[in-house]
């Protein structure tokens, strides 16, 4: 029997990283006896190892919790987890759309941070009922009154009824559950209408195919139903539906207002994308309108991935295709480089997404990869009037063919203690930022708004920001669009030959300085070779910086007698192996670090 | 067919182990253990006896062979002579610590025992540097040892010298060379210090507590040694070895030509019938294994033809004369010029190797980056 629609509550938790979202989720599962305390793996909602290692949530889960409230009724609470990183803003917005309410968790000592703001804005845009929770009140540095004031000032949310809690100590959990029941509205939607459901996430299961996480907006769905995904137009037969408890548990049907999953032998997540709408196939679903807000995932950051051992190229292709089954945001296309051989140009939502994919390829598929420096997508207006997208600096047309170049910009929000305003201003200037405005959410804290080129933040911006502000800064951004910039392609030449995979795009005013810094860095990174090497930076054939790496002066084992032969041979064989792991460019061996150094050179 | 093989005898004892040394050597063993070791060593030699095998060279190394009594060394040598067909004019060398070289001891080795070559571990004549190397002898001990050896009738004397030592300047190195040349010995080995993993020096370097010699200085010291040795009448016949005509080490040439040898004693390596074996390393376990008749080999590697070719190139290129290409072809049934055509072309184009007088050898440029050249020939 379906739970009455007015007893269903769909909600999520939004928070800045480290403000205690996962701990709170664990506590809710325990308190509602959804999961026994002894079965509780630490922070159960984070499924993947990498997520747990990095302390962030990438994949969402939606857990059903039965809860008997103070009014005596049994409610079905569905907790929908959201990823906590800017790369996944679109996914966050979809999962928010599956909810009617959100717990806004703010650390009682840290206060409102950049991601708090970004996520709260998303939640307000989705018209969610927001319940502020001031967490970690047990900390000695906790100042819940000040934080309540910040929530009101910065977010314009009434914080007078903010729940003061400590998920770690179990304080305020009951109040939170009661607030969810009382404040979050029950789902609307018409059970008599044909099926209309939102896909807010999915994962790929080797046996079931794609498992789509859905929120039923209208109607219901059960095994055997013929369904159609409106955006992709694909039709399938439902094999099973169920709920997360948090483990997957099959049910007879999912009804209006509920969240759960369905599987229908869908072979790839690209056929069942996040944000798509599920309805019934055939006449029944013909007039059903797509839910608003669907966007196919669009990669923003690109890099070349090359197997160190060129024999592993087919393995890399296989691994990428398997990864894509579970990650619709990952794109890849074969490319070749004179310096690196055959590989793939891969597109990612952002830097974190890129790092995670690389790590998983190496860890789960046992590949040894060389990654080129990441690049954004440039819009190049050519003199012939055409506009092309360039995601690989090596493909930038010659300067004479370019009319102008546009690059992607972001709107960035940085929150820091007032002492660090100068440090942030310096960084903003270094990174070609356009200062917007400054706000003072609370005494001693400043919120700064910048417009920044995406290319300036894709490598080490956040690390630098953290180190220049002693770790106090929080940072968030969203894409704002394209702008014309004065950009040039900088080429690196080794012994007068351009190494295509070391080329990068930079602002004209910084090109000189960066070219110089890079050849200096390469001089440090490249092992001495048997010949002298000439390292040069060039723009359109004009050399702007040069260094010489002198030849190795002496490298010969001084002593080798009868007892040493095996060991010395193995030593040389090991050195030879090491060389094989470097990329051979002409007679020069280039180690992996060289390729990443392009964007990491300090300014 | 009768085989010919060199014989190496390992004496793993030292009064004190030096900070840079990664050889199989131990200090602190009691006299009784040393006696049992000599017993075991003689038993090992007897158990592997090959009365038909021709032995042109015998070499006692360590450790410090002169940690044993002269009579022990002579007894071991007699055991080899009794169990192998040792050439009448065999080269019979022992390494010696300059501090142990008193005239009576040396006379016992030469006249009493039949040793005819001495290799002194001098390292440097600079007392300050000697102390930093943990050596127990002084520069004067080294001078005296050479005089004593000559007096005892040794004509074939070699000195080991080291350069690129921590805090050693070019002037220090020049003074060492001056003294060595003045002592007028027919053979010199001059090694750049290698910091081997697992040694106290390695640990000190890891902690940043060892002043390092730059590659540039090391190269300059190497070049200086070469130039000055030639001026002093020596010929460089291997990466680190110099001799007056007729005084090249016949024993060590066996290694560099990748020929066969027996190794007796703890941790000693043998190369026989295409297999490389190594004995039990720790003296106490060595003694026990020999005594109980157990298997002495802790490692045994049978080389593929490709690996043996690689080793023949790696070792042969160490010699100034290089790899004898006809001998290579006779041994492996293929010509090195064909098997390694690509490598030889690339390295000759770079000016690192040359083919002359039927040999493939390093040029002077190639010598300085010998390891880079050699590894090209390894599988």
Short mmCIF file of C-alpha atoms in Angstrom, two decimals, chain A residues 81-364:
data_model
loop_
_atom_site.label_atom_id
_atom_site.label_comp_id
_atom_site.label_asym_id
_atom_site.label_seq_id
_atom_site.Cartn_x
_atom_site.Cartn_y
_atom_site.Cartn_z
CA UNK A 81 22.12 13.53 -0.82
CA UNK A 82 23.76 16.21 -2.95
CA UNK A 83 27.31 16.50 -4.20
CA UNK A 84 29.24 19.23 -2.44
CA UNK A 85 31.46 20.58 -5.16
CA UNK A 86 31.18 23.33 -7.72
CA UNK A 87 32.00 20.93 -10.57
CA UNK A 88 28.67 19.29 -9.95
CA UNK A 89 26.41 22.33 -9.67
CA UNK A 90 24.07 20.97 -12.31
CA UNK A 91 23.68 17.67 -10.46
CA UNK A 92 23.00 19.60 -7.27
CA UNK A 93 20.28 21.60 -8.94
CA UNK A 94 18.62 18.42 -10.23
CA UNK A 95 18.60 16.73 -6.86
CA UNK A 96 17.24 19.91 -5.29
CA UNK A 97 14.40 19.68 -7.79
CA UNK A 98 13.54 16.27 -6.39
CA UNK A 99 12.92 17.85 -2.96
CA UNK A 100 10.49 20.20 -1.26
CA UNK A 101 12.83 21.22 1.53
CA UNK A 102 16.47 21.57 2.46
CA UNK A 103 18.43 21.47 5.68
CA UNK A 104 20.97 24.27 5.39
CA UNK A 105 23.85 23.20 7.62
CA UNK A 106 26.28 25.88 8.78
CA UNK A 107 29.26 25.28 11.02
CA UNK A 108 28.80 27.13 14.32
CA UNK A 109 32.43 28.19 14.37
CA UNK A 110 33.15 28.79 10.69
CA UNK A 111 29.94 30.54 9.75
CA UNK A 112 28.61 31.05 6.24
CA UNK A 113 31.09 30.05 3.57
CA UNK A 114 31.15 30.39 -0.19
CA UNK A 115 29.54 27.02 -0.89
CA UNK A 116 26.87 27.67 1.74
CA UNK A 117 25.91 30.71 -0.25
CA UNK A 118 26.03 29.00 -3.63
CA UNK A 119 23.97 26.04 -2.46
CA UNK A 120 21.49 28.15 -0.54
CA UNK A 121 20.91 30.24 -3.65
CA UNK A 122 20.30 27.11 -5.68
CA UNK A 123 17.83 25.89 -3.06
CA UNK A 124 15.97 29.19 -3.01
CA UNK A 125 15.80 29.19 -6.80
CA UNK A 126 14.16 25.76 -6.58
CA UNK A 127 11.61 27.20 -4.12
CA UNK A 128 12.61 24.83 -1.35
CA UNK A 129 11.59 25.33 2.25
CA UNK A 130 14.90 26.03 3.96
CA UNK A 131 15.51 24.89 7.53
CA UNK A 132 18.72 26.44 8.89
CA UNK A 133 20.76 24.15 11.15
CA UNK A 134 23.70 25.54 13.10
CA UNK A 135 25.91 22.50 13.57
CA UNK A 136 28.89 21.72 15.80
CA UNK A 137 27.60 23.83 18.71
CA UNK A 138 29.70 21.61 20.98
CA UNK A 139 32.93 23.11 19.61
CA UNK A 140 34.75 25.47 21.97
CA UNK A 141 34.93 28.07 19.18
CA UNK A 142 31.21 27.80 18.41
CA UNK A 143 29.35 31.10 18.24
CA UNK A 144 25.80 30.22 17.18
CA UNK A 145 24.44 33.72 17.73
CA UNK A 146 26.96 35.29 15.38
CA UNK A 147 26.34 32.55 12.80
CA UNK A 148 22.57 33.07 13.04
CA UNK A 149 23.17 36.74 12.32
CA UNK A 150 25.34 35.84 9.32
CA UNK A 151 22.67 33.57 7.93
CA UNK A 152 20.19 36.41 8.11
CA UNK A 153 22.59 39.01 6.69
CA UNK A 154 24.12 37.02 3.87
CA UNK A 155 21.37 34.62 2.90
CA UNK A 156 18.35 36.65 3.89
CA UNK A 157 16.90 33.61 5.60
CA UNK A 158 15.07 33.94 8.90
CA UNK A 159 17.40 32.27 11.36
CA UNK A 160 15.44 32.95 14.53
CA UNK A 161 14.21 29.38 14.47
CA UNK A 162 17.53 27.92 13.34
CA UNK A 163 18.07 24.57 15.03
CA UNK A 164 21.19 24.45 17.14
CA UNK A 165 22.70 21.01 16.81
CA UNK A 166 25.73 18.85 17.07
CA UNK A 167 25.48 15.90 14.72
CA UNK A 168 28.59 14.45 16.27
CA UNK A 169 27.13 14.54 19.79
CA UNK A 170 23.57 13.74 18.67
CA UNK A 171 22.24 17.11 19.90
CA UNK A 172 19.18 18.56 18.11
CA UNK A 173 18.56 15.55 15.84
CA UNK A 174 15.01 14.99 17.05
CA UNK A 175 14.23 18.69 16.53
CA UNK A 176 15.54 18.47 13.00
CA UNK A 177 13.32 15.49 12.18
CA UNK A 178 10.27 17.25 13.66
CA UNK A 179 11.07 20.39 11.67
CA UNK A 180 11.24 18.35 8.46
CA UNK A 181 7.80 16.90 9.18
CA UNK A 182 6.28 20.23 10.20
CA UNK A 183 7.91 22.68 7.75
CA UNK A 184 8.69 20.80 4.57
CA UNK A 185 5.54 20.66 2.44
CA UNK A 186 4.29 17.28 1.27
CA UNK A 187 4.78 16.64 -2.44
CA UNK A 188 2.19 17.97 -4.86
CA UNK A 189 1.42 15.98 -7.98
CA UNK A 190 -1.50 14.05 -9.39
CA UNK A 191 -1.58 10.28 -8.88
CA UNK A 192 -4.24 9.96 -11.60
CA UNK A 193 -2.09 11.49 -14.34
CA UNK A 194 0.28 9.45 -16.52
CA UNK A 195 3.75 8.87 -15.13
CA UNK A 196 6.05 11.87 -14.98
CA UNK A 197 9.35 11.43 -13.04
CA UNK A 198 12.62 13.30 -12.75
CA UNK A 199 15.93 11.45 -13.16
CA UNK A 200 18.13 13.14 -10.58
CA UNK A 201 21.03 10.70 -10.66
CA UNK A 202 22.03 7.27 -11.85
CA UNK A 203 24.68 4.68 -11.52
CA UNK A 204 25.73 1.81 -13.69
CA UNK A 205 25.33 -1.69 -12.34
CA UNK A 206 27.03 -4.57 -14.15
CA UNK A 207 23.94 -6.80 -13.75
CA UNK A 208 21.00 -4.41 -13.90
CA UNK A 209 22.31 -1.83 -16.35
CA UNK A 210 21.68 1.80 -15.47
CA UNK A 211 19.94 2.32 -12.16
CA UNK A 212 18.10 5.63 -12.47
CA UNK A 213 17.35 7.57 -9.27
CA UNK A 214 13.92 9.08 -9.78
CA UNK A 215 11.39 11.32 -8.12
CA UNK A 216 7.80 10.60 -9.15
CA UNK A 217 6.10 13.89 -9.92
CA UNK A 218 2.80 12.50 -11.27
CA UNK A 219 1.39 9.01 -11.62
CA UNK A 220 3.26 5.82 -10.65
CA UNK A 221 5.61 3.25 -12.12
CA UNK A 222 5.95 -0.50 -11.72
CA UNK A 223 7.86 -3.36 -13.30
CA UNK A 224 6.62 -4.19 -16.79
CA UNK A 225 5.69 -0.59 -17.63
CA UNK A 226 6.86 0.67 -21.02
CA UNK A 227 8.68 3.95 -20.41
CA UNK A 228 10.12 6.71 -22.53
CA UNK A 229 12.84 9.23 -21.65
CA UNK A 230 11.67 12.48 -23.12
CA UNK A 231 15.03 14.16 -23.84
CA UNK A 232 16.74 11.19 -25.42
CA UNK A 233 13.52 9.73 -26.84
CA UNK A 234 14.59 6.20 -25.88
CA UNK A 235 12.04 3.64 -24.72
CA UNK A 236 12.54 0.75 -22.34
CA UNK A 237 10.62 -1.83 -20.34
CA UNK A 238 10.94 -1.43 -16.58
CA UNK A 239 12.60 -4.49 -15.00
CA UNK A 240 12.31 -3.35 -11.44
CA UNK A 241 11.63 -0.45 -9.10
CA UNK A 242 12.73 0.05 -5.52
CA UNK A 243 13.95 2.26 -2.76
CA UNK A 244 17.23 2.80 -0.98
CA UNK A 245 17.15 1.67 2.64
CA UNK A 246 20.03 2.69 2.09
CA UNK A 247 20.77 -0.60 0.31
CA UNK A 248 18.64 -1.18 -2.78
CA UNK A 249 15.35 -2.87 -1.95
CA UNK A 250 12.78 -3.79 -4.60
CA UNK A 251 9.16 -2.63 -4.16
CA UNK A 252 5.98 -3.30 -6.14
CA UNK A 253 5.62 0.24 -7.40
CA UNK A 254 6.68 3.84 -6.83
CA UNK A 255 3.86 6.35 -6.35
CA UNK A 256 3.34 10.07 -6.73
CA UNK A 257 5.69 12.07 -4.51
CA UNK A 258 8.04 9.20 -3.78
CA UNK A 259 11.74 8.87 -4.58
CA UNK A 260 13.43 5.62 -5.44
CA UNK A 261 15.04 3.89 -8.35
CA UNK A 262 14.13 2.04 -11.50
CA UNK A 263 16.13 -0.15 -13.83
CA UNK A 264 15.21 -1.14 -17.35
CA UNK A 265 18.31 -2.77 -18.88
CA UNK A 266 19.55 0.62 -20.05
CA UNK A 267 23.05 0.06 -21.33
CA UNK A 268 24.63 3.44 -20.73
CA UNK A 269 23.99 6.45 -18.54
CA UNK A 270 24.14 8.58 -21.68
CA UNK A 271 20.71 7.08 -22.56
CA UNK A 272 19.29 8.09 -19.22
CA UNK A 273 20.77 11.43 -18.36
CA UNK A 274 20.43 13.36 -15.16
CA UNK A 275 17.63 15.90 -15.51
CA UNK A 276 15.69 13.89 -18.08
CA UNK A 277 11.98 13.12 -17.59
CA UNK A 278 10.58 9.58 -17.51
CA UNK A 279 7.08 9.00 -18.78
CA UNK A 280 5.08 6.15 -20.23
CA UNK A 281 5.81 5.03 -23.77
CA UNK A 282 3.16 5.18 -26.44
CA UNK A 283 -0.08 7.14 -26.32
CA UNK A 284 -0.30 7.25 -22.52
CA UNK A 285 2.73 9.53 -22.15
CA UNK A 286 2.39 11.39 -25.41
CA UNK A 287 1.09 14.63 -23.96
CA UNK A 288 3.35 14.63 -20.89
CA UNK A 289 5.57 17.68 -20.77
CA UNK A 290 9.24 17.50 -19.96
CA UNK A 291 10.21 18.79 -16.52
CA UNK A 292 12.06 22.09 -16.74
CA UNK A 293 15.79 22.58 -16.41
CA UNK A 294 17.23 19.69 -18.39
CA UNK A 295 20.72 20.31 -19.80
CA UNK A 296 23.02 17.66 -21.20
CA UNK A 297 26.27 17.67 -19.22
CA UNK A 298 28.82 19.90 -20.86
CA UNK A 299 32.53 19.42 -20.27
CA UNK A 300 34.33 22.62 -19.32
CA UNK A 301 37.89 21.46 -18.83
CA UNK A 302 39.86 19.30 -21.23
CA UNK A 303 43.14 17.48 -21.10
CA UNK A 304 44.97 14.88 -23.10
CA UNK A 305 45.32 11.46 -21.47
CA UNK A 306 48.06 9.27 -22.90
CA UNK A 307 49.16 5.82 -21.85
CA UNK A 308 52.80 5.91 -20.77
CA UNK A 309 53.19 2.55 -22.42
CA UNK A 310 51.82 3.06 -25.93
CA UNK A 311 50.72 -0.61 -25.99
CA UNK A 312 48.08 0.30 -23.42
CA UNK A 313 46.18 2.54 -25.83
CA UNK A 314 43.41 -0.06 -26.44
CA UNK A 315 43.16 -0.64 -22.68
CA UNK A 316 42.70 3.07 -22.12
CA UNK A 317 39.96 3.18 -24.75
CA UNK A 318 38.21 0.27 -23.05
CA UNK A 319 38.56 1.87 -19.62
CA UNK A 320 37.17 5.21 -20.81
CA UNK A 321 34.17 3.55 -22.41
CA UNK A 322 33.45 1.69 -19.17
CA UNK A 323 33.84 4.88 -17.14
CA UNK A 324 31.44 6.66 -19.44
CA UNK A 325 28.75 4.05 -18.78
CA UNK A 326 28.58 5.53 -15.31
CA UNK A 327 29.53 9.11 -16.00
CA UNK A 328 27.58 10.95 -18.66
CA UNK A 329 29.62 14.10 -18.07
CA UNK A 330 32.85 12.47 -19.26
CA UNK A 331 33.65 12.90 -22.92
CA UNK A 332 36.58 11.50 -24.86
CA UNK A 333 37.85 11.50 -28.38
CA UNK A 334 41.00 9.89 -29.80
CA UNK A 335 43.78 12.30 -30.63
CA UNK A 336 47.44 11.98 -31.45
CA UNK A 337 50.39 14.08 -30.52
CA UNK A 338 53.80 14.18 -32.14
CA UNK A 339 55.36 14.08 -28.69
CA UNK A 340 53.09 11.63 -26.92
CA UNK A 341 51.73 9.33 -29.60
CA UNK A 342 48.12 8.12 -29.43
CA UNK A 343 45.80 9.12 -26.62
CA UNK A 344 42.47 10.77 -25.89
CA UNK A 345 41.31 14.33 -25.44
CA UNK A 346 38.97 14.06 -22.49
CA UNK A 347 36.40 16.57 -21.29
CA UNK A 348 35.40 17.06 -17.67
CA UNK A 349 32.95 19.17 -15.69
CA UNK A 350 35.83 20.72 -13.79
CA UNK A 351 39.17 20.07 -12.21
CA UNK A 352 37.96 17.84 -9.42
CA UNK A 353 36.04 15.73 -11.88
CA UNK A 354 39.21 15.48 -13.98
CA UNK A 355 41.32 14.37 -11.05
CA UNK A 356 38.76 11.82 -9.95
CA UNK A 357 38.51 10.29 -13.41
CA UNK A 358 42.30 10.10 -13.74
CA UNK A 359 42.63 8.52 -10.35
CA UNK A 360 39.95 5.95 -11.08
CA UNK A 361 41.47 5.08 -14.44
CA UNK A 362 44.79 4.42 -12.77
CA UNK A 363 43.40 2.71 -9.72
CA UNK A 364 40.54 0.64 -11.10
#
